[in-house]
PDB file of C-alpha atoms in Angstrom:
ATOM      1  CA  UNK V 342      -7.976 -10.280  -6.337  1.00  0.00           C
ATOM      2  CA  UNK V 343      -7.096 -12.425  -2.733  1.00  0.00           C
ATOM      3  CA  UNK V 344      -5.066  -9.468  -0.982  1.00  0.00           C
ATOM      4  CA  UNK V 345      -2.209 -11.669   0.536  1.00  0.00           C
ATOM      5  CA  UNK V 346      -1.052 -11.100   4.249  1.00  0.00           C
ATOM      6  CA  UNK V 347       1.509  -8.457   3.172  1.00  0.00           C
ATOM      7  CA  UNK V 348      -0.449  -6.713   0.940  1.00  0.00           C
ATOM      8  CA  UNK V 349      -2.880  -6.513   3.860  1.00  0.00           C
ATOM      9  CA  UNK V 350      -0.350  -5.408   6.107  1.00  0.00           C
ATOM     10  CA  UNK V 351       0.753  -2.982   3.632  1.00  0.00           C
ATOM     11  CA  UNK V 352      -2.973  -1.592   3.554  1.00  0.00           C
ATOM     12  CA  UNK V 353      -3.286  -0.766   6.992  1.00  0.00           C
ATOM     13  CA  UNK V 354      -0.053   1.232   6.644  1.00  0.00           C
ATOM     14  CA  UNK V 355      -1.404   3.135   4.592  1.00  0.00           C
ATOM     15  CA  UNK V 356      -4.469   3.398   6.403  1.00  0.00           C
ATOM     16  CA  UNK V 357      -2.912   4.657   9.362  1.00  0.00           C
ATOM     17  CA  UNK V 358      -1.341   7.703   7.694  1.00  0.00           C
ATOM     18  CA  UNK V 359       1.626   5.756   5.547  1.00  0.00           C
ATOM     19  CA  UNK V 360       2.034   6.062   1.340  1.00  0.00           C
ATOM     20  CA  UNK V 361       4.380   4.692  -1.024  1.00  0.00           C
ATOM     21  CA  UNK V 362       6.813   6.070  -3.230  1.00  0.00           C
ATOM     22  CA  UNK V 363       8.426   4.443  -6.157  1.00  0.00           C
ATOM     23  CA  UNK V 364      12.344   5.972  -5.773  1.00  0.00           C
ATOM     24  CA  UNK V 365      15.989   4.382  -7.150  1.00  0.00           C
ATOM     25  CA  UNK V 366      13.961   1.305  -8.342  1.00  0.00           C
ATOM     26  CA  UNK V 367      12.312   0.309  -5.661  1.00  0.00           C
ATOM     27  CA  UNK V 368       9.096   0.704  -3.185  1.00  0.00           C
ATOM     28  CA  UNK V 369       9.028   2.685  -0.047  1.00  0.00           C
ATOM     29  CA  UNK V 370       6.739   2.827   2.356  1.00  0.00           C
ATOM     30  CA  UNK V 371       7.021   5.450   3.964  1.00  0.00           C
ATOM     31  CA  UNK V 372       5.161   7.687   7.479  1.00  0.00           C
ATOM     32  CA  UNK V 373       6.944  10.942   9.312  1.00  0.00           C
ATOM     33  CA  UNK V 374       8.480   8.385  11.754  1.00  0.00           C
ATOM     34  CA  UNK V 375       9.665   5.634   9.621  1.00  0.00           C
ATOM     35  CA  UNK V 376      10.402   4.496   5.652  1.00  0.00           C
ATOM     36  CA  UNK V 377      10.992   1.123   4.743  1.00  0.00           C
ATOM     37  CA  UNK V 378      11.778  -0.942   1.380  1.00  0.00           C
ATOM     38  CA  UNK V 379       8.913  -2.995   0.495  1.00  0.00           C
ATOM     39  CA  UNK V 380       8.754  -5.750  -1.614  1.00  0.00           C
ATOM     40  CA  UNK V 381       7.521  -5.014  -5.816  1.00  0.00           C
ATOM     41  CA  UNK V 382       5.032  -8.358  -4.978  1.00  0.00           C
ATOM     42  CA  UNK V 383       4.242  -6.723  -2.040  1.00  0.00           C
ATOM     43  CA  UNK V 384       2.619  -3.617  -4.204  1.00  0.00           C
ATOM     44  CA  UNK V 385       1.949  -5.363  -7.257  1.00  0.00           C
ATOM     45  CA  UNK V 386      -1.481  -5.348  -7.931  1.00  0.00           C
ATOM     46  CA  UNK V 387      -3.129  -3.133  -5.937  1.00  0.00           C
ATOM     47  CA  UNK V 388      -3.222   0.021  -7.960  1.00  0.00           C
ATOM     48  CA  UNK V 389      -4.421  -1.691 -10.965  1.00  0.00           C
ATOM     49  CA  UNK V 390      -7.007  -3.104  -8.834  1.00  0.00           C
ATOM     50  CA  UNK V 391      -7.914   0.276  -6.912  1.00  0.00           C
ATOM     51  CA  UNK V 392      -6.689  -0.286  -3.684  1.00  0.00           C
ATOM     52  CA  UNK V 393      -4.448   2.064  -4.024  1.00  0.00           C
ATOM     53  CA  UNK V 394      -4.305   5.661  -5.032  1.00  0.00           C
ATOM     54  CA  UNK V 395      -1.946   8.119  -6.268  1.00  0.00           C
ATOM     55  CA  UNK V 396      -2.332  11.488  -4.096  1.00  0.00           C
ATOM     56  CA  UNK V 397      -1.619  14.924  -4.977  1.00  0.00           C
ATOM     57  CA  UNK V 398       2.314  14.818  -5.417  1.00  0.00           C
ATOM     58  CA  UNK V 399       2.774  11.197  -6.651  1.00  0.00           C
ATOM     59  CA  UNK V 400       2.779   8.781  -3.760  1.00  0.00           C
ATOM     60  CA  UNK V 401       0.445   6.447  -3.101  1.00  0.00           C
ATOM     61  CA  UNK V 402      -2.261   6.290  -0.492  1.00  0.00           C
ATOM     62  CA  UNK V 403      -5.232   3.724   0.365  1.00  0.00           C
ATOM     63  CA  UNK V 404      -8.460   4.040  -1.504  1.00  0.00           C
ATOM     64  CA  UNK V 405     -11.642   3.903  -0.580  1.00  0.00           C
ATOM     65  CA  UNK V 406     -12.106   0.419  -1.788  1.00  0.00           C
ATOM     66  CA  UNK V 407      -9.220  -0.266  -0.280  1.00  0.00           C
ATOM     67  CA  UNK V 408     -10.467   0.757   2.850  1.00  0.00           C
ATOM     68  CA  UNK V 409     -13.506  -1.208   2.039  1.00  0.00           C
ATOM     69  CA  UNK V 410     -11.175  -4.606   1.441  1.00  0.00           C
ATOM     70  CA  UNK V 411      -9.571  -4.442   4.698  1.00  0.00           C
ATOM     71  CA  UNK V 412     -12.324  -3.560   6.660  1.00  0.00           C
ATOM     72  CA  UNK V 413     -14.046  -6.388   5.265  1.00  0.00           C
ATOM     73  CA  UNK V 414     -11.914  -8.637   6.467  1.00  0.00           C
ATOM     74  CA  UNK V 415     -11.622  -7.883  10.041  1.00  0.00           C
ATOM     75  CA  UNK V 416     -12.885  -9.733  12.889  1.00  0.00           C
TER      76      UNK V 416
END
């Protein structure tokens, strides 16, 4: 799968402490500081392909292939 830039940027979100909640039929991304609606495209895709994770109460958090995608494609 070719992570598009959102989906990247969405990542390292998550990376940096952020997760994602599915609530009123939408995405949410979401850190103690901040929450945000994120686009469905946005998240499409990257449990299915492991990137993401569901954690211990039911959001989702960055993998360790995730990790692994991103980090591959810094400079």
């Amino acid at each position: 799968m070719t992570i598009t830039k959102a989906q990247d940027e969405l990542l390292r979100k998550l990376e940096n402490g952020s997760a994602v909640t599915f609530t009123n039929d939408y995405y949410v991304v979401f850190s103690e500081e901040e929450s945000e609606k994120i686009w469905p495209s946005t998240f499409y895709g990257l449990y299915d392909t492991k990137m993401v994770e569901k954690d211990g109460v039911g959001n989702y958090t960055i993998s360790g292939y995730g990790k692994q995608q991103i980090r591959s494609k810094k400079k």
